[in-house]
mmCIF file of C-alpha atoms in Angstrom:
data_model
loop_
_atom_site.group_PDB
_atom_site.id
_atom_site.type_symbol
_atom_site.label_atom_id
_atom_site.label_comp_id
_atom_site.label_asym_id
_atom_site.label_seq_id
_atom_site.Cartn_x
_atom_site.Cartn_y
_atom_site.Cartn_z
ATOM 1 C CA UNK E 10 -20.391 14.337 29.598
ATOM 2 C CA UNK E 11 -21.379 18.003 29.304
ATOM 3 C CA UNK E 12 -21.304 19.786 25.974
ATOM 4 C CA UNK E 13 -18.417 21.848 26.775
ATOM 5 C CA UNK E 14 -16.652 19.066 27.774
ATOM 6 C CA UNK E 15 -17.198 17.381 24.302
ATOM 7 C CA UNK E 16 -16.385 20.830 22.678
ATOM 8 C CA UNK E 17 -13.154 20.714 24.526
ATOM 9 C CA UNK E 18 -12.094 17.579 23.704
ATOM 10 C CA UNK E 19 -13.021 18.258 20.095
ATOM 11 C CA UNK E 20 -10.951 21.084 19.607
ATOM 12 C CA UNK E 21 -7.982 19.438 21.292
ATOM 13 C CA UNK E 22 -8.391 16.755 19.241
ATOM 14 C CA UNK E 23 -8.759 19.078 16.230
ATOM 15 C CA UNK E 24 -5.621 21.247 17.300
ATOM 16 C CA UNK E 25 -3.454 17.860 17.735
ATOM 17 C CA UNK E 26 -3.625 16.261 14.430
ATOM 18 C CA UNK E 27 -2.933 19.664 12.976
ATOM 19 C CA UNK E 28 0.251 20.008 15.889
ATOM 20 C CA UNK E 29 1.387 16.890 15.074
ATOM 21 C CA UNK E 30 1.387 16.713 10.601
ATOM 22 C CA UNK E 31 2.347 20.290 9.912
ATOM 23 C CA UNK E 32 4.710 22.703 11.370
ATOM 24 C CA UNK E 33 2.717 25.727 12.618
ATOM 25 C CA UNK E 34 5.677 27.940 13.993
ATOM 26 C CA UNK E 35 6.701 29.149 10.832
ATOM 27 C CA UNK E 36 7.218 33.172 11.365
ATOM 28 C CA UNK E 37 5.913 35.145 8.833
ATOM 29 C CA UNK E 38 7.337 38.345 10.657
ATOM 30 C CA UNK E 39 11.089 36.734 9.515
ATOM 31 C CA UNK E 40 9.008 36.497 6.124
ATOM 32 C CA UNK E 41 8.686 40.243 5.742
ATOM 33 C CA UNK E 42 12.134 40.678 7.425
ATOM 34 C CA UNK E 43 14.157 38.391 4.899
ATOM 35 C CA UNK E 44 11.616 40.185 1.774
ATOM 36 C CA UNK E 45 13.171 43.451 3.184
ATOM 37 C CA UNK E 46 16.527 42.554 3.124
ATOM 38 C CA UNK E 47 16.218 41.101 -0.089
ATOM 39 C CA UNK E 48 14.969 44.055 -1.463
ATOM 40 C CA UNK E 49 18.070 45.955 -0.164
ATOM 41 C CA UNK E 50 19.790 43.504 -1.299
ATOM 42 C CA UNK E 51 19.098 43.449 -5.228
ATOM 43 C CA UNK E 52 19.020 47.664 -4.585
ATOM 44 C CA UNK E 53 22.427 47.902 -3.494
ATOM 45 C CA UNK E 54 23.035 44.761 -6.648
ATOM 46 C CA UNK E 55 21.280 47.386 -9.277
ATOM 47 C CA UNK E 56 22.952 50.060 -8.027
ATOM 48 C CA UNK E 57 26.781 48.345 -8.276
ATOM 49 C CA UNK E 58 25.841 46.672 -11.688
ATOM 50 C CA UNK E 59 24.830 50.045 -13.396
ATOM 51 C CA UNK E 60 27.995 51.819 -12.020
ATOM 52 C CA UNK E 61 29.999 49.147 -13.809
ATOM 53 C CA UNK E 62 28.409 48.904 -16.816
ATOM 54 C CA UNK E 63 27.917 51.710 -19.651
ATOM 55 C CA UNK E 64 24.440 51.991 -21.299
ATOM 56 C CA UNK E 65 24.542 49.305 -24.283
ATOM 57 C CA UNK E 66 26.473 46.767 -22.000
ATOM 58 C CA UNK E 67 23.479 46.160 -20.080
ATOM 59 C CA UNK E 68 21.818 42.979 -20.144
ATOM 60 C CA UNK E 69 23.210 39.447 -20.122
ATOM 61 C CA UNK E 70 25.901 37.860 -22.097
ATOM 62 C CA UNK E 71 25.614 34.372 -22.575
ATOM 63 C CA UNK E 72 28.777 32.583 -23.367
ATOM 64 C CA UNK E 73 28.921 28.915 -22.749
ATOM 65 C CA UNK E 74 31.645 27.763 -21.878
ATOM 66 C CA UNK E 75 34.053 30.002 -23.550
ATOM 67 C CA UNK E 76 34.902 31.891 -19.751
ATOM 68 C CA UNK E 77 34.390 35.515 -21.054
ATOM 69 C CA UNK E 78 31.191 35.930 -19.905
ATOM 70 C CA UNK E 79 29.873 39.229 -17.989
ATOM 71 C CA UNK E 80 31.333 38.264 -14.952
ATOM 72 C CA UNK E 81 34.190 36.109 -16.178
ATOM 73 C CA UNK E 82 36.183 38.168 -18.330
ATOM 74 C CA UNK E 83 38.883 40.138 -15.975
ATOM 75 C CA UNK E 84 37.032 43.407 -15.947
ATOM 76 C CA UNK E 85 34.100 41.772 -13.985
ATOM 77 C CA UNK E 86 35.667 39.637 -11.740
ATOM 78 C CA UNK E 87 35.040 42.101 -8.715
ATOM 79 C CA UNK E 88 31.559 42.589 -9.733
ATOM 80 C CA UNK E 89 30.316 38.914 -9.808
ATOM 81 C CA UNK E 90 32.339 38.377 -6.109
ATOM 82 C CA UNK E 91 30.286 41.873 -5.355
ATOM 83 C CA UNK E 92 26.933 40.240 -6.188
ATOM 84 C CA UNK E 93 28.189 36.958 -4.409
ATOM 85 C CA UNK E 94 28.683 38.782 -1.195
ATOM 86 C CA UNK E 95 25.607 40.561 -1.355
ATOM 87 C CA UNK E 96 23.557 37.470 -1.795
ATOM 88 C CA UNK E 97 25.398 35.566 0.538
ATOM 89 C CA UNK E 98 24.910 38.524 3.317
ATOM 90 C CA UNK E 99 21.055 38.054 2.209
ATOM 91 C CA UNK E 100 21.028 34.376 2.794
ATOM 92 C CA UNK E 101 22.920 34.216 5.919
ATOM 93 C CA UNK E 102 20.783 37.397 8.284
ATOM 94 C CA UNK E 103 17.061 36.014 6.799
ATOM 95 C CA UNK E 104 17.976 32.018 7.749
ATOM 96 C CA UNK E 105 19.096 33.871 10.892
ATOM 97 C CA UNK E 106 16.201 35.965 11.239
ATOM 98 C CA UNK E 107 13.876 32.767 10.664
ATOM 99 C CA UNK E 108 15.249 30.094 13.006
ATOM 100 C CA UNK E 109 15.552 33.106 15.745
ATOM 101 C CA UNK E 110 11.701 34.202 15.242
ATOM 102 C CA UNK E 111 10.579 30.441 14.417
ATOM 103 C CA UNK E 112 12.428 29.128 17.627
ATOM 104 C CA UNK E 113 10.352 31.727 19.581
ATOM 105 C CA UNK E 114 6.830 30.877 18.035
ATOM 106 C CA UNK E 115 7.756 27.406 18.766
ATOM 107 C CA UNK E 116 8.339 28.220 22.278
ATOM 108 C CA UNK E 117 4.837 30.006 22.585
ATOM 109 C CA UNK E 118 3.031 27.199 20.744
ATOM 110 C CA UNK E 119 4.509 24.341 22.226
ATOM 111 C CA UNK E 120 5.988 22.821 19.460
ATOM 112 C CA UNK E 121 9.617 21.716 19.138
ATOM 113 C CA UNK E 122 11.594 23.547 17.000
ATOM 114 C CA UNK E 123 13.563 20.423 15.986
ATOM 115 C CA UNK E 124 10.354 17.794 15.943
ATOM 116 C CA UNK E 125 9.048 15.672 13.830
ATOM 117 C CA UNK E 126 7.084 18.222 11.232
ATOM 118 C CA UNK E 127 10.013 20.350 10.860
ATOM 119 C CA UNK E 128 12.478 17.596 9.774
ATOM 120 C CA UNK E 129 10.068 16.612 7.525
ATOM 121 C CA UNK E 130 9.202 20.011 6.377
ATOM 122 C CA UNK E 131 13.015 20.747 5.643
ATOM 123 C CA UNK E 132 13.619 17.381 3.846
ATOM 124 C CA UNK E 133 10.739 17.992 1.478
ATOM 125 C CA UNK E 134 12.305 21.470 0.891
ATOM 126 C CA UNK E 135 15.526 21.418 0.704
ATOM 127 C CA UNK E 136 15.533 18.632 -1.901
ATOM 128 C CA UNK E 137 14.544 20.697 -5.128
ATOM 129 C CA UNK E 138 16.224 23.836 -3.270
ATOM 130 C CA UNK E 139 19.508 21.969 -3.413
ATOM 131 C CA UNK E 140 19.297 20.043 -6.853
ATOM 132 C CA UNK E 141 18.162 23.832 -7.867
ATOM 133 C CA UNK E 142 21.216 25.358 -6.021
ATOM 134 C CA UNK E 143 23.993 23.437 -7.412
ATOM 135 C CA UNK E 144 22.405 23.508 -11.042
ATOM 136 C CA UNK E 145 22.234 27.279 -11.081
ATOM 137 C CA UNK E 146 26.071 26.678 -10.108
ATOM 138 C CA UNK E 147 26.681 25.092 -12.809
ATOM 139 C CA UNK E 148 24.853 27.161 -14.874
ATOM 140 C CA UNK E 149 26.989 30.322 -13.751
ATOM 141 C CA UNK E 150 30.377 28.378 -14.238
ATOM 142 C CA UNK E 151 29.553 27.302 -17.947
ATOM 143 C CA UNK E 152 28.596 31.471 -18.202
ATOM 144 C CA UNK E 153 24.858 30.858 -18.653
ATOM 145 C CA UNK E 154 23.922 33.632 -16.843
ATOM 146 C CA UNK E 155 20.222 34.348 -18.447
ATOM 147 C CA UNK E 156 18.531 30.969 -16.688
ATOM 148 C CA UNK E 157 19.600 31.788 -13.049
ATOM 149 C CA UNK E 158 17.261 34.442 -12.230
ATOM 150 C CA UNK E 159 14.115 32.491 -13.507
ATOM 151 C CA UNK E 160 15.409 29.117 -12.793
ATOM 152 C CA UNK E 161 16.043 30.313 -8.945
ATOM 153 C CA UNK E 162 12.566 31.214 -8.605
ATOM 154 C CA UNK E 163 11.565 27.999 -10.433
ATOM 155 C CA UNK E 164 13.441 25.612 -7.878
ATOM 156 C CA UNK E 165 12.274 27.857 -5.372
ATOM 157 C CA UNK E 166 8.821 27.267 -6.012
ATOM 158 C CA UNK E 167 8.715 23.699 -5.974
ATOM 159 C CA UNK E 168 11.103 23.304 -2.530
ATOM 160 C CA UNK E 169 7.831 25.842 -1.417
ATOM 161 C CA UNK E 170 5.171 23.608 -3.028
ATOM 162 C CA UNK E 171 6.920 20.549 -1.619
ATOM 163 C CA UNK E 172 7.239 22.007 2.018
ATOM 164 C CA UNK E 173 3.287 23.136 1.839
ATOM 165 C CA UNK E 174 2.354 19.516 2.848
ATOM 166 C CA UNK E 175 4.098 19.771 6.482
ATOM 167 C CA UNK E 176 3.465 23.703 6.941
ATOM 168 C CA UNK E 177 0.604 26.219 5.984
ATOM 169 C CA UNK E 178 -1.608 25.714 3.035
ATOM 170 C CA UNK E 179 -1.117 29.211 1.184
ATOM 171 C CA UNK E 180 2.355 28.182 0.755
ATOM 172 C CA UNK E 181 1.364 25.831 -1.452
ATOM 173 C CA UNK E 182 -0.584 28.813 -3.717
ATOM 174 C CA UNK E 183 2.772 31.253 -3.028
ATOM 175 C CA UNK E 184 5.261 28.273 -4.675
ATOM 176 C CA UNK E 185 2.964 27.891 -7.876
ATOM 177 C CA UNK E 186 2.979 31.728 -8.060
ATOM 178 C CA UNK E 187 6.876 31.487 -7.937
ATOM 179 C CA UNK E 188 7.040 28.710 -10.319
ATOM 180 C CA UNK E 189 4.691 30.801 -13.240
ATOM 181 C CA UNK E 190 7.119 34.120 -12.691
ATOM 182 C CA UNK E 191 9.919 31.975 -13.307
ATOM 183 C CA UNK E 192 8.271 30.784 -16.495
ATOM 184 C CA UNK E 193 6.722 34.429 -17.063
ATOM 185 C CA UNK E 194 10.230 36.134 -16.730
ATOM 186 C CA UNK E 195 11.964 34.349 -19.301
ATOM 187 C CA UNK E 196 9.812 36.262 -21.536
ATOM 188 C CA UNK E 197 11.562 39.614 -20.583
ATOM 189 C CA UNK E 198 15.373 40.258 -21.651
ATOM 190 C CA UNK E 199 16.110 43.003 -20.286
ATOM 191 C CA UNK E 200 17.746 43.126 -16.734
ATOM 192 C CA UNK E 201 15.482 46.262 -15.934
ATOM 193 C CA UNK E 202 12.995 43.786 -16.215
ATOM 194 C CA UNK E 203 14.493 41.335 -13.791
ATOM 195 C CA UNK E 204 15.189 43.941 -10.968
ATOM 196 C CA UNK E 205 11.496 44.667 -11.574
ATOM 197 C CA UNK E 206 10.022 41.163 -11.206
ATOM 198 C CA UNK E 207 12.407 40.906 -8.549
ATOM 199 C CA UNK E 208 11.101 43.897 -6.619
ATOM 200 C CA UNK E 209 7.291 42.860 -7.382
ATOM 201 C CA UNK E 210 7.830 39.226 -6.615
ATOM 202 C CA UNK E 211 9.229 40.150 -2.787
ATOM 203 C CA UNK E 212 6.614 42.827 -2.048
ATOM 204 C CA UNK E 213 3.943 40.186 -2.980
ATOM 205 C CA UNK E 214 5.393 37.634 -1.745
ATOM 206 C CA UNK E 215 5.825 39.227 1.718
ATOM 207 C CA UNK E 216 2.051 40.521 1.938
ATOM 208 C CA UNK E 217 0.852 37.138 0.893
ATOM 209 C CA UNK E 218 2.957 36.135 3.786
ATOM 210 C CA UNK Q 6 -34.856 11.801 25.194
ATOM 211 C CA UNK Q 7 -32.056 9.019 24.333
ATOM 212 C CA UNK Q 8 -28.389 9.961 24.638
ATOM 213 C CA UNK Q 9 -26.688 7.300 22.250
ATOM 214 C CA UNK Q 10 -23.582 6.889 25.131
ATOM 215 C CA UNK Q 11 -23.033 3.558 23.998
ATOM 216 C CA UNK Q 12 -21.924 4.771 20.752
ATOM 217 C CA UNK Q 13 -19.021 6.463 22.215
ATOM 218 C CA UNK Q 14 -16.204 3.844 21.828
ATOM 219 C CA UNK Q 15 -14.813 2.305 25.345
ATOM 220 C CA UNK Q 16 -11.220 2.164 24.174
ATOM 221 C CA UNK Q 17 -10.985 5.586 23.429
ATOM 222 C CA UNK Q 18 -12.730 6.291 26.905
ATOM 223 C CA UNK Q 19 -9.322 7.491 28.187
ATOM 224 C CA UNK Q 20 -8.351 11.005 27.010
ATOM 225 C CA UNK Q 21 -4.593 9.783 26.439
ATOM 226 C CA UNK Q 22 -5.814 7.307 24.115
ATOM 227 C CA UNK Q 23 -8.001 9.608 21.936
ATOM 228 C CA UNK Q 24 -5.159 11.872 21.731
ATOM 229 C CA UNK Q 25 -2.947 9.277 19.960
ATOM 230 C CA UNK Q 26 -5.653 7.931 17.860
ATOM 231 C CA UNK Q 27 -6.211 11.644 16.674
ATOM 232 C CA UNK Q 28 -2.086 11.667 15.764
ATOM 233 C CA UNK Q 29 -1.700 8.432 14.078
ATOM 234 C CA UNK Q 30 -4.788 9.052 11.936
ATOM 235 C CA UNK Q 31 -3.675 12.419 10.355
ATOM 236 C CA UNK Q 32 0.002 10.997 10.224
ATOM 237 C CA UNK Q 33 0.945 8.132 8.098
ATOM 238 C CA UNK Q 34 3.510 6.973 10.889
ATOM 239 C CA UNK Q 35 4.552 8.337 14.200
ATOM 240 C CA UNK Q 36 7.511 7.214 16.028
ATOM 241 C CA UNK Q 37 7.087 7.271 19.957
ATOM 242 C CA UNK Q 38 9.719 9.621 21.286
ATOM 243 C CA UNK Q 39 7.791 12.268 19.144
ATOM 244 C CA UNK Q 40 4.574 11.055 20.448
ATOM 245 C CA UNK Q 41 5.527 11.810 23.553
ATOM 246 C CA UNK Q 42 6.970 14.943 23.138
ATOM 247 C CA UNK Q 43 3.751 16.183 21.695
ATOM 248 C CA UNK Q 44 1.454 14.901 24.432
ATOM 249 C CA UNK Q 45 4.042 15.762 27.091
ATOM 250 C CA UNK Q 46 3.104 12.272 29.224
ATOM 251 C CA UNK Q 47 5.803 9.799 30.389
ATOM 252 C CA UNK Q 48 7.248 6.629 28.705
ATOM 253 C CA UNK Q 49 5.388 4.132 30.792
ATOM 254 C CA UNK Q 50 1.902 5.798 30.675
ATOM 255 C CA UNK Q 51 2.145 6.251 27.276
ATOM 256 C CA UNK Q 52 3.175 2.406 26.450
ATOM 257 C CA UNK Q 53 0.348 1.415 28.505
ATOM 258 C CA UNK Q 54 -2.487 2.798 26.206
ATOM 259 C CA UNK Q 55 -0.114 1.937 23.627
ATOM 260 C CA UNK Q 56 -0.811 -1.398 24.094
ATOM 261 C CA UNK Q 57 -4.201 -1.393 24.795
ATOM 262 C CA UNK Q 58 -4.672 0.495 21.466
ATOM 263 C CA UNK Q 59 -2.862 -2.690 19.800
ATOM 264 C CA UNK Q 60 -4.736 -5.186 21.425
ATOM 265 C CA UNK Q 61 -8.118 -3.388 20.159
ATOM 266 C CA UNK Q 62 -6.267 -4.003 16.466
ATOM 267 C CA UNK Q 63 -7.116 -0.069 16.115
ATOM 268 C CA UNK Q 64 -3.002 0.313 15.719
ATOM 269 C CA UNK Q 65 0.036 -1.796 14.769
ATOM 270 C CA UNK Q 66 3.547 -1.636 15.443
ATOM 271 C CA UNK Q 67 6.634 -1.680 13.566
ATOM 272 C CA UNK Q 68 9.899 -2.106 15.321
ATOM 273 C CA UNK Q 69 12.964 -0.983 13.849
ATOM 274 C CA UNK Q 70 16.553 -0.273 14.412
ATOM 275 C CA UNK Q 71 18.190 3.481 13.737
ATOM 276 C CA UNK Q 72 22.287 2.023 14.207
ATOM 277 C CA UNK Q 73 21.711 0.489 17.194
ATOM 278 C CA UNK Q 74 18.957 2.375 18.793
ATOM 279 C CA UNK Q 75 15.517 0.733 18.368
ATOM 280 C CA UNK Q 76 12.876 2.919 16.870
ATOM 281 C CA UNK Q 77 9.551 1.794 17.145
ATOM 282 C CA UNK Q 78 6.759 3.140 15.059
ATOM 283 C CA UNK Q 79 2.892 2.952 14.746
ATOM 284 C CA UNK Q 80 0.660 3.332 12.651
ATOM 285 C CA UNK Q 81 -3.500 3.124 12.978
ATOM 286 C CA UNK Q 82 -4.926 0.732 10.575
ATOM 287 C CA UNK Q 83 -8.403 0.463 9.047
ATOM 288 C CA UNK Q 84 -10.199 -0.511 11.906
ATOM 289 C CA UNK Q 85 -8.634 1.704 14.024
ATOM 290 C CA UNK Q 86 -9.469 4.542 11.927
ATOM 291 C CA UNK Q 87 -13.179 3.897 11.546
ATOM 292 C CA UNK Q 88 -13.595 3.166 15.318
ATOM 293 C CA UNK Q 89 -12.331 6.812 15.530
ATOM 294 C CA UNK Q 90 -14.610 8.571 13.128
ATOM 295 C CA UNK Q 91 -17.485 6.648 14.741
ATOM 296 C CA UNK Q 92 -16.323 8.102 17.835
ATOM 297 C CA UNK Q 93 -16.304 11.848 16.779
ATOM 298 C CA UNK Q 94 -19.578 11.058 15.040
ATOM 299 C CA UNK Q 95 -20.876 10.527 18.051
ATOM 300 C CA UNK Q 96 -19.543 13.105 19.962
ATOM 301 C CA UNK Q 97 -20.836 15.166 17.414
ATOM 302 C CA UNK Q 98 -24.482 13.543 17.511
ATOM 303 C CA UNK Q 99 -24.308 13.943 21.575
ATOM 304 C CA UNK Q 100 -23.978 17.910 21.280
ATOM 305 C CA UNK Q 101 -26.624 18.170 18.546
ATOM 306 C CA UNK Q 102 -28.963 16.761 20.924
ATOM 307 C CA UNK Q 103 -27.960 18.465 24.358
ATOM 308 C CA UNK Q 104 -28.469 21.706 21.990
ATOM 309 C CA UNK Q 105 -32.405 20.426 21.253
ATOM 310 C CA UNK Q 106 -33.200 19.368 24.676
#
């Protein structure tokens, strides 16, 4: 056997049981794409939420289950189905964005899109993204408005740190990053102070990325 | 000089073989329709060294039913495993020498 033969066959080798336990066509351009929508996103949020609200207004009101909340008394109904169309316009063009881009890396790296690594990769995800999800829903209908932004990024973190084991390793480090800023942001009132972690945590996020 | 071919394992002599060794040992499990969607060989070619894999004890296989469609898995055991880091070893040890001679 010649040595480049043997070299060959070692990198194949090393390139298959890397092909075949983690899902390598992950796009990190529909990363940055979904990052920039966000961030127009919670802009055009900011902007609606400080045109409704006068100066000492501001910030969250917690009110259990008593349904006159900040977005459940009458006066705010439009505003919280304004910030739930926003977000779900968000959601739906960056999972666009991603299967689109990911379904083309997939193409140029040979790997199917709907394989193996993916499933798993989306099971080990979408678990604590969904138990997440439907908590912070039932955190917004008892009118505890204060957890969602931190507890978002919280669940968020551990679908990431989860999904690390079937995709890219710096994943892993970006989901523990979430996880401490959801932590870290509780410490902040203010929702200046949200819209800033929100705006710090998507540029870094994306450059990691 | 000595060139320690008889280190290299026989059963992994085939390059389709190696190849599925080198899945089943970084997965826990692999089921065979996904096997051969990542090799991109055919059903019969890939049973074949398969089998011979099995009858070298370097894999085992678990049969199972999805509904009614039969899913067969494998998985490489102990054996199996070692056989294939001895392999690479050698590999290994055959380009350190071709780089001193």
């Amino acid at each position: 056997m010649e040595e480049k033969e043997i070299q060959n066959e070692l990198a194949s080798i090393r390139n298959l049981m890397e092909r075949s336990s983690k899902f390598i066509s992950l796009s990190g351009l529909s990363g940055i794409l979904a990052g920039i929508y966000a961030l127009i996103g919670a802009a055009l949020a900011y902007n609606i939420i400080y045109n409704y609200t006068t100066l000492p207004e501001r910030g969250y009101v917690d009110n259990g289950a008593q349904a006159t909340g900040l977005f459940f008394s009458s006066s705010y109904r439009m505003l919280e189905w304004k910030l739930i169309a926003i977000a779900f316009v968000v959601l739906v063009l960056s999972i666009l964005t991603g299967v689109i881009l990911s379904l083309r890396k997939a193409k140029r790296k040979g790997q199917p899109i709907w394989g193996k690594t993916s499933r798993s990769m989306l099971f080990y995800m979408a678990t604590p993204l969904f138990t997440g999800g439907f908590l912070i829903l039932i955190f917004i209908y008892r009118g505890h408005y204060s957890i969602v932004a931190p507890a978002s990024l919280i669940f968020y973190g551990l679908s990431l740190v989860g999904a690390s084991n079937f995709t890219y390793n710096d994943i892993r480090f970006l989901g523990l990053c979430d996880i401490i800023l959801g932590l870290v942001t509780r410490l902040r009132f203010a929702i200046l102070g949200d819209w800033f972690w929100c705006a710090a945590y998507c540029v870094w996020q994306r450059n990691v990325l | 000089m000595k060139i320690p071919f008889e280190k290299l394992d026989k059963a992994f002599e085939n390059r389709l073989r190696l190849q599925i060794m080198s899945v089943l040992v970084a997965n826990d499990r692999y089921d065979f329709n996904s096997l051969k969607e990542l090799l991109e060989t055919t059903d019969g070619n890939l049973a074949s060294h398969l089998k011979g894999l099995e009858k070298e004890e370097y894999i085992v296989v678990h049969k199972a039913f999805l509904g009614r469609k039969p899913n067969t898995t494998y998985e490489s055991t102990e054996k199996g495993k070692k056989a294939f880091k001895d392999h690479l070893d050698a590999l290994e040890q055959l380009i350190k020498q071709q780089k001193t001679t």
